[in-house]
Amino acid sequence: MKVTLSALDTSESSFTPLVVIEFAQDVKEETKEWLKNRIIAPKKHGVRRLLTSGIVIQVFPLHDNEALKKLEDTWYTRFALKYQPIDSIRGYFGETIALYFGFLEYFTFALIPMAVIGLPYYLFVWEDYDKYVIFASFNLIWSTVILEVWKRGCANMTYRWGTLLMKRKFEEPRPGFHGVLGINSITGKEEPLYPSYKRQMRIYLVSLPFVCLCLYFSLYVMMIYFDLEVWALGLHENSGSEWTSVLLYVPSIIYAIVIEIMNRLYRYAAEFLTSWENHRLESAYQNHLILKVLVFNFLNCFASLFYIAFVLKDMKLLRQSLATLLITSQILNQIVESLLPYWLQRKHGVRVKRKVQALKVDIDATLYEQVILEKEMGTYLGTFDDYLELFLQFGYVSLFSCVYPLAAAFAVLNNFTEVNSDALKMCRVFKRPFSEPSASIGVWQLAFETMSVISVVTNCALIGMSPQVNAIFPESKADLILIVVVVEHALLALKFILAFAIPDKPRHIQMKLARLEFESLEALKQQQMMLVTENLKEEPKESGKEKAT
Amino acid sequence: MKVTLSALDTSESSFTPLVVIEFAQDVKEETKEWLKNRIIAPKKHGVRRLLTSGIVIQVFPLHDNEALKKLEDTWYTRFALKYQPIDSIRGYFGETIALYFGFLEYFTFALIPMAVIGLPYYLFVWEDYDKYVIFASFNLIWSTVILEVWKRGCANMTYRWGTLLMKRKFEEPRPGFHGVLGINSITGKEEPLYPSYKRQMRIYLVSLPFVCLCLYFSLYVMMIYFDLEVWALGLHENSGSEWTSVLLYVPSIIYAIVIEIMNRLYRYAAEFLTSWENHRLESAYQNHLILKVLVFNFLNCFASLFYIAFVLKDMKLLRQSLATLLITSQILNQIVESLLPYWLQRKHGVRVKRKVQALKVDIDATLYEQVILEKEMGTYLGTFDDYLELFLQFGYVSLFSCVYPLAAAFAVLNNFTEVNSDALKMCRVFKRPFSEPSASIGVWQLAFETMSVISVVTNCALIGMSPQVNAIFPESKADLILIVVVVEHALLALKFILAFAIPDKPRHIQMKLARLEFESLEALKQQQMMLVTENLKEEPKESGKEKAT
């Protein structure tokens, strides 16, 4: 028999939002009582072990329907071009999620100039390469600037929220961590220990080969896609009819769907493997997971484009393939991430309502109904997938921007709806997540910056390969390549100098932080002075004695 | 009349080492008394303003002859191949200078593998380019590794000294800073204010054009050097005699000397300009000075080599020029920096001794003599010039390593004597400097890393340009360049991955820091607990009242 410790039980505490716990079978009354006390006192702490040991099935805060309604009204239900209520989002969901929405919004606005400049290339069918060169150069500098400026915007927000100078707490072992009980040399407490060499062996002997195998498989699938492409082209040329020209897009669309499926499958495998590597700290676990997923997704999504660009050297196919991949993946993501779960959710909601109405119990029906409803909602697994989506989108936009300037426009279009579908997802599809403080978007800043460095290289290479640029140097291909390489190095140097020259924090924040530091140092000084004077007060007796002697 | 507040006056304080102050004319007795108290209590603090206002001419700690003798014995007087007594150096001169000597020693040992691998190229006259490629590749990876490993060694040292986690103190305005009196918005105290836009104008309208002018002048001198070179070559070819072949080296040697002179002159100009820019903080002043000096010295020293390598494409001349520049600058540095001042010092010392003996005063003659002697000693202006010398040496060794593998051997040879001459300089030529704590070599780490990135580019370019490598691709020069560029990018990527993968602190230091953090957090928790319990103790009365009502 499953027991639900209803929200009512903890509602008397000062701890908002309400938390609901779902127990496994046969849990004693004392355990429940103990647990209730733990939750009321120090929040999640200590409950995590019960979760992994299987006594508790899930713990989650309930949505606050009134506040949620208010948030939704200012956020996405009334469609209008306006900024998101980031502070309200932070109030309801916490800093980590608010930062994601802040980044999504900032990134969308930052892409608009690229989209606007890219549009005429499509409208007026500009095919001159000198124009593409201008676009690509603008793009490269712009992408550096927006990433640096984001750091400042982010510092602005997190300063306002008080998490910019957040002190790192001492990290407890993550819940899934297991090992032989021993003494931790740092804390001196008893806790499971797991030798580092065993973990290294698991990483290098199992995870690494597995990731390589997956990468190989991804390339294999890519080659199948190219076979399909050739087959479709052959069919079209043989028949020459109108409908087979549509067929040309089919392989790309199928490949885009396969890529999405592979990404999702690999994600589960990576999670399983990283968990099996048995990292002690949540942060180490996250870093290994992110590295695994990023490498695979990068190759899986962009390998075919690199192959078309630098091996087949077919710019027309590159443009077509890029467009299909970008648009298909965006549409798929919107459906799979938000709309489908929302629809299922609604269906389930209607069923529950009917059931509850059939019961016709007491006054608490609405709360009971809410608990039953939210219990079945999906759990939001963190901002990882959302950032990953943006990261891949940034790749599509920047890596081959000089071939397909329209990509930015599609990205902007997608992100305007993405804001709404992500908001819907957070508010209506998932359980309310525990709020987590954070000072920045962390490792994703590095990931986006790396992508923008890679895009300098690819764009320069693409421009150097174009027949129009080649026509300028008809005699010596070597001179052309040298010039391209020099320009590329200059651009890279400019990027690094820009990144170095733009301060990470706006001036007024720097001033405020300096003030804060000054005041805390002053306070420390005063505290020490007080201690000294107290010691002096105690001393006079002794010095009096000394004088007497 | 100049008054010297003799060392005796402050010797009764607990403040070692002894400090000597030289006053300007006509300073009142009260001022001296006040000053003496200031020095006894909080060290240098507050004296700096008297220095800039001209009341005090100089303040310096006296050498402790006994400790100095002991230090010298273990350091450099007995010539033997052994590690320096870094901890004793730190004890006598402070962390900043000890770190310099630590870096010098580490860098010398780190260069030995390069020197050893480079030697056979000279001995067996290996001219195969595939061997040079191997040497250059080793060199590039090695230079990355040694810079990363240094960070770990540095962390090791500074952890032992307790400066690794040094808390930044609140920075006071630097002594030379002037402006209109106003309220500092950070501290709320009255202090001189200088508007930022005025400083920016001085930087961009005066300093920047001046630096550009100097760079232009440096390039102009370089062109004169090339004219000289051509003239010498012509003379040699016309006469064909033995002695004119020696003449071939003369232009390089003259140019090397001119470079040294220009570097030193520019150094004064840069100091004057940066001081005139009126930076509020010492750190900002230092950063602007370092940037100015580094850019000029880099161009001044290496422009001719770049010109020979990539415009003249004369590898023989490059090798000859590189060797002459490197060796001449090293010899010059050793003479100008240490030996010459030491010789002057000795001469002056003999004169003072004679004078003092002629006086035949009281028992304090030795101390009086010491004060008079050290008063005339040069002031050590910080580790800047020493690091700069190493930085330029690193440039000579790494930038064109594939052309002249012997450079590393010369650098090692120089550094073995450099340790001794620098030690002599610190102990016998300069006044004892005030000791300053520091956690790392700071901005120099970045400068060395930048140099090693630039050297990847130059070495790849040199190898790509060599006729031997060109012979492998007789038909298509473009293919060759493409391969070189790909290899270069791979090397750069490898560098960044290496720098990322090697942890900045050794594991045992990480563990200790984690332990420290854990303990301080625990202590904080306990302190808070104590506060809570104290509050609880005070409350019972009230709760008792409540129960009663």
Short mmCIF file of N, CA and C in Angstrom, two decimals, chain B residues 377-458:
data_model
loop_
_atom_site.label_atom_id
_atom_site.label_comp_id
_atom_site.label_asym_id
_atom_site.label_seq_id
_atom_site.Cartn_x
_atom_site.Cartn_y
_atom_site.Cartn_z
N MET B 377 73.54 52.83 -1.25
CA MET B 377 73.25 51.67 -2.12
C MET B 377 72.04 51.97 -2.99
N GLY B 378 71.95 51.29 -4.14
CA GLY B 378 70.79 51.45 -5.00
C GLY B 378 69.55 50.88 -4.34
N THR B 379 68.39 51.33 -4.80
CA THR B 379 67.13 50.78 -4.29
C THR B 379 66.64 49.73 -5.27
N TYR B 380 66.29 48.57 -4.75
CA TYR B 380 65.76 47.50 -5.59
C TYR B 380 64.33 47.83 -5.96
N LEU B 381 64.08 47.96 -7.29
CA LEU B 381 62.78 48.48 -7.74
C LEU B 381 61.75 47.38 -7.97
N GLY B 382 61.95 46.24 -7.35
CA GLY B 382 60.99 45.16 -7.54
C GLY B 382 61.47 44.17 -8.58
N THR B 383 60.72 43.07 -8.67
CA THR B 383 61.15 41.96 -9.51
C THR B 383 60.85 42.17 -10.98
N PHE B 384 60.27 43.32 -11.32
CA PHE B 384 59.83 43.55 -12.70
C PHE B 384 60.92 43.28 -13.72
N ASP B 385 62.09 43.93 -13.57
CA ASP B 385 63.15 43.80 -14.57
C ASP B 385 63.69 42.39 -14.65
N ASP B 386 63.73 41.72 -13.51
CA ASP B 386 64.24 40.36 -13.52
C ASP B 386 63.32 39.42 -14.28
N TYR B 387 62.01 39.58 -14.03
CA TYR B 387 61.05 38.75 -14.76
C TYR B 387 61.08 39.08 -16.24
N LEU B 388 61.22 40.37 -16.55
CA LEU B 388 61.24 40.80 -17.94
C LEU B 388 62.39 40.14 -18.69
N GLU B 389 63.54 40.09 -18.03
CA GLU B 389 64.70 39.45 -18.64
C GLU B 389 64.42 37.99 -18.94
N LEU B 390 63.82 37.29 -17.98
CA LEU B 390 63.48 35.88 -18.19
C LEU B 390 62.46 35.73 -19.31
N PHE B 391 61.53 36.68 -19.36
CA PHE B 391 60.47 36.63 -20.37
C PHE B 391 61.07 36.74 -21.76
N LEU B 392 62.00 37.69 -21.93
CA LEU B 392 62.63 37.87 -23.24
C LEU B 392 63.49 36.65 -23.58
N GLN B 393 64.16 36.11 -22.58
CA GLN B 393 64.94 34.91 -22.79
C GLN B 393 64.06 33.76 -23.27
N PHE B 394 62.90 33.62 -22.61
CA PHE B 394 61.94 32.59 -23.00
C PHE B 394 61.53 32.80 -24.46
N GLY B 395 61.37 34.06 -24.85
CA GLY B 395 61.05 34.38 -26.24
C GLY B 395 62.14 33.91 -27.19
N TYR B 396 63.40 34.22 -26.87
CA TYR B 396 64.50 33.80 -27.73
C TYR B 396 64.55 32.28 -27.85
N VAL B 397 64.27 31.61 -26.73
CA VAL B 397 64.37 30.15 -26.74
C VAL B 397 63.22 29.51 -27.51
N SER B 398 61.99 30.02 -27.31
CA SER B 398 60.84 29.28 -27.83
C SER B 398 60.35 29.76 -29.19
N LEU B 399 60.46 31.07 -29.49
CA LEU B 399 59.84 31.59 -30.71
C LEU B 399 60.41 30.93 -31.96
N PHE B 400 61.73 30.77 -32.00
CA PHE B 400 62.35 30.23 -33.21
C PHE B 400 63.15 28.98 -32.89
N SER B 401 62.61 28.18 -31.95
CA SER B 401 63.37 27.05 -31.44
C SER B 401 63.73 26.07 -32.54
N CYS B 402 62.89 25.97 -33.59
CA CYS B 402 63.19 24.95 -34.61
C CYS B 402 64.34 25.39 -35.51
N VAL B 403 64.76 26.65 -35.42
CA VAL B 403 65.88 27.11 -36.24
C VAL B 403 67.19 27.04 -35.46
N TYR B 404 67.11 27.27 -34.17
CA TYR B 404 68.33 27.36 -33.37
C TYR B 404 68.15 26.61 -32.06
N PRO B 405 68.24 25.28 -32.10
CA PRO B 405 67.98 24.48 -30.89
C PRO B 405 68.99 24.73 -29.78
N LEU B 406 70.09 25.41 -30.11
CA LEU B 406 71.12 25.62 -29.10
C LEU B 406 70.72 26.71 -28.09
N ALA B 407 69.70 27.50 -28.44
CA ALA B 407 69.32 28.64 -27.59
C ALA B 407 69.06 28.21 -26.15
N ALA B 408 68.37 27.06 -26.00
CA ALA B 408 68.03 26.60 -24.65
C ALA B 408 69.28 26.35 -23.83
N ALA B 409 70.31 25.79 -24.49
CA ALA B 409 71.56 25.52 -23.78
C ALA B 409 72.18 26.81 -23.27
N PHE B 410 72.18 27.85 -24.12
CA PHE B 410 72.72 29.14 -23.68
C PHE B 410 71.90 29.72 -22.53
N ALA B 411 70.59 29.56 -22.64
CA ALA B 411 69.72 30.08 -21.59
C ALA B 411 70.03 29.40 -20.26
N VAL B 412 70.20 28.08 -20.31
CA VAL B 412 70.50 27.33 -19.08
C VAL B 412 71.81 27.83 -18.48
N LEU B 413 72.83 27.94 -19.36
CA LEU B 413 74.14 28.40 -18.93
C LEU B 413 74.02 29.77 -18.28
N ASN B 414 73.31 30.68 -18.95
CA ASN B 414 73.13 32.03 -18.42
C ASN B 414 72.44 32.00 -17.07
N ASN B 415 71.39 31.17 -16.97
CA ASN B 415 70.59 31.19 -15.74
C ASN B 415 71.36 30.66 -14.54
N PHE B 416 72.29 29.70 -14.82
CA PHE B 416 73.09 29.20 -13.70
C PHE B 416 73.94 30.32 -13.11
N THR B 417 74.48 31.19 -13.98
CA THR B 417 75.25 32.31 -13.43
C THR B 417 74.32 33.43 -12.98
N GLU B 418 73.16 33.54 -13.64
CA GLU B 418 72.19 34.58 -13.28
C GLU B 418 71.74 34.42 -11.83
N VAL B 419 71.53 33.18 -11.41
CA VAL B 419 71.15 32.94 -10.02
C VAL B 419 72.17 33.59 -9.10
N ASN B 420 73.46 33.36 -9.41
CA ASN B 420 74.51 33.88 -8.54
C ASN B 420 74.61 35.40 -8.61
N SER B 421 74.54 35.95 -9.84
CA SER B 421 74.70 37.40 -9.92
C SER B 421 73.48 38.12 -9.35
N ASP B 422 72.28 37.50 -9.52
CA ASP B 422 71.10 38.11 -8.90
C ASP B 422 71.19 38.04 -7.38
N ALA B 423 71.70 36.93 -6.89
CA ALA B 423 71.85 36.78 -5.44
C ALA B 423 72.83 37.82 -4.90
N LEU B 424 73.95 37.97 -5.63
CA LEU B 424 74.94 38.98 -5.25
C LEU B 424 74.30 40.36 -5.23
N LYS B 425 73.51 40.63 -6.29
CA LYS B 425 72.83 41.91 -6.41
C LYS B 425 71.93 42.17 -5.21
N MET B 426 71.16 41.16 -4.84
CA MET B 426 70.22 41.34 -3.74
C MET B 426 70.96 41.54 -2.41
N CYS B 427 72.06 40.79 -2.24
CA CYS B 427 72.72 40.80 -0.94
C CYS B 427 73.69 41.96 -0.78
N ARG B 428 74.38 42.32 -1.86
CA ARG B 428 75.49 43.24 -1.70
C ARG B 428 75.33 44.56 -2.43
N VAL B 429 74.49 44.61 -3.46
CA VAL B 429 74.43 45.82 -4.27
C VAL B 429 73.28 46.74 -3.85
N PHE B 430 72.14 46.12 -3.50
CA PHE B 430 70.96 46.94 -3.20
C PHE B 430 70.72 47.03 -1.69
N LYS B 431 70.01 48.11 -1.33
CA LYS B 431 69.48 48.19 0.02
C LYS B 431 68.56 47.00 0.24
N ARG B 432 68.42 46.59 1.48
CA ARG B 432 67.49 45.52 1.77
C ARG B 432 66.08 46.03 1.49
N PRO B 433 65.31 45.33 0.63
CA PRO B 433 63.96 45.83 0.33
C PRO B 433 62.97 45.45 1.44
N PHE B 434 61.90 46.23 1.57
CA PHE B 434 60.81 45.82 2.45
C PHE B 434 60.22 44.54 1.90
N SER B 435 59.93 43.59 2.75
CA SER B 435 59.42 42.31 2.23
C SER B 435 57.94 42.44 1.92
N GLU B 436 57.54 41.78 0.83
CA GLU B 436 56.13 41.84 0.43
C GLU B 436 55.60 40.44 0.23
N PRO B 437 54.42 40.16 0.77
CA PRO B 437 53.87 38.82 0.56
C PRO B 437 53.25 38.72 -0.84
N SER B 438 53.28 37.53 -1.42
CA SER B 438 52.54 37.33 -2.67
C SER B 438 52.22 35.86 -2.82
N ALA B 439 51.17 35.60 -3.59
CA ALA B 439 50.67 34.23 -3.70
C ALA B 439 51.15 33.55 -4.97
N SER B 440 51.61 34.33 -5.96
CA SER B 440 52.04 33.74 -7.22
C SER B 440 52.86 34.77 -7.99
N ILE B 441 53.32 34.41 -9.19
CA ILE B 441 54.09 35.37 -9.95
C ILE B 441 53.16 36.28 -10.75
N GLY B 442 51.86 36.13 -10.53
CA GLY B 442 50.88 37.09 -11.04
C GLY B 442 50.80 37.17 -12.54
N VAL B 443 50.91 38.39 -13.05
CA VAL B 443 50.68 38.66 -14.46
C VAL B 443 51.74 37.99 -15.34
N TRP B 444 52.89 37.63 -14.75
CA TRP B 444 53.95 37.01 -15.56
C TRP B 444 53.56 35.64 -16.03
N GLN B 445 52.76 34.94 -15.25
CA GLN B 445 52.26 33.64 -15.68
C GLN B 445 51.54 33.81 -17.02
N LEU B 446 50.67 34.80 -17.07
CA LEU B 446 49.91 35.08 -18.30
C LEU B 446 50.85 35.46 -19.44
N ALA B 447 51.87 36.29 -19.13
CA ALA B 447 52.79 36.74 -20.17
C ALA B 447 53.56 35.55 -20.76
N PHE B 448 54.04 34.66 -19.90
CA PHE B 448 54.77 33.49 -20.39
C PHE B 448 53.86 32.59 -21.21
N GLU B 449 52.60 32.43 -20.76
CA GLU B 449 51.68 31.57 -21.50
C GLU B 449 51.37 32.16 -22.87
N THR B 450 51.21 33.49 -22.92
CA THR B 450 50.96 34.13 -24.21
C THR B 450 52.14 33.90 -25.15
N MET B 451 53.35 34.06 -24.61
CA MET B 451 54.54 33.84 -25.42
C MET B 451 54.55 32.42 -25.97
N SER B 452 54.14 31.45 -25.17
CA SER B 452 54.22 30.07 -25.65
C SER B 452 53.15 29.81 -26.71
N VAL B 453 52.03 30.55 -26.65
CA VAL B 453 51.02 30.44 -27.72
C VAL B 453 51.58 31.03 -29.02
N ILE B 454 52.22 32.21 -28.90
CA ILE B 454 52.79 32.84 -30.11
C ILE B 454 53.86 31.94 -30.71
N SER B 455 54.61 31.25 -29.85
CA SER B 455 55.70 30.43 -30.37
C SER B 455 55.18 29.22 -31.15
N VAL B 456 53.97 28.74 -30.79
CA VAL B 456 53.38 27.66 -31.60
C VAL B 456 53.20 28.14 -33.03
N VAL B 457 52.65 29.36 -33.17
CA VAL B 457 52.38 29.91 -34.49
C VAL B 457 53.69 30.09 -35.28
N THR B 458 54.70 30.72 -34.64
CA THR B 458 55.93 31.00 -35.39
C THR B 458 56.66 29.72 -35.77
#
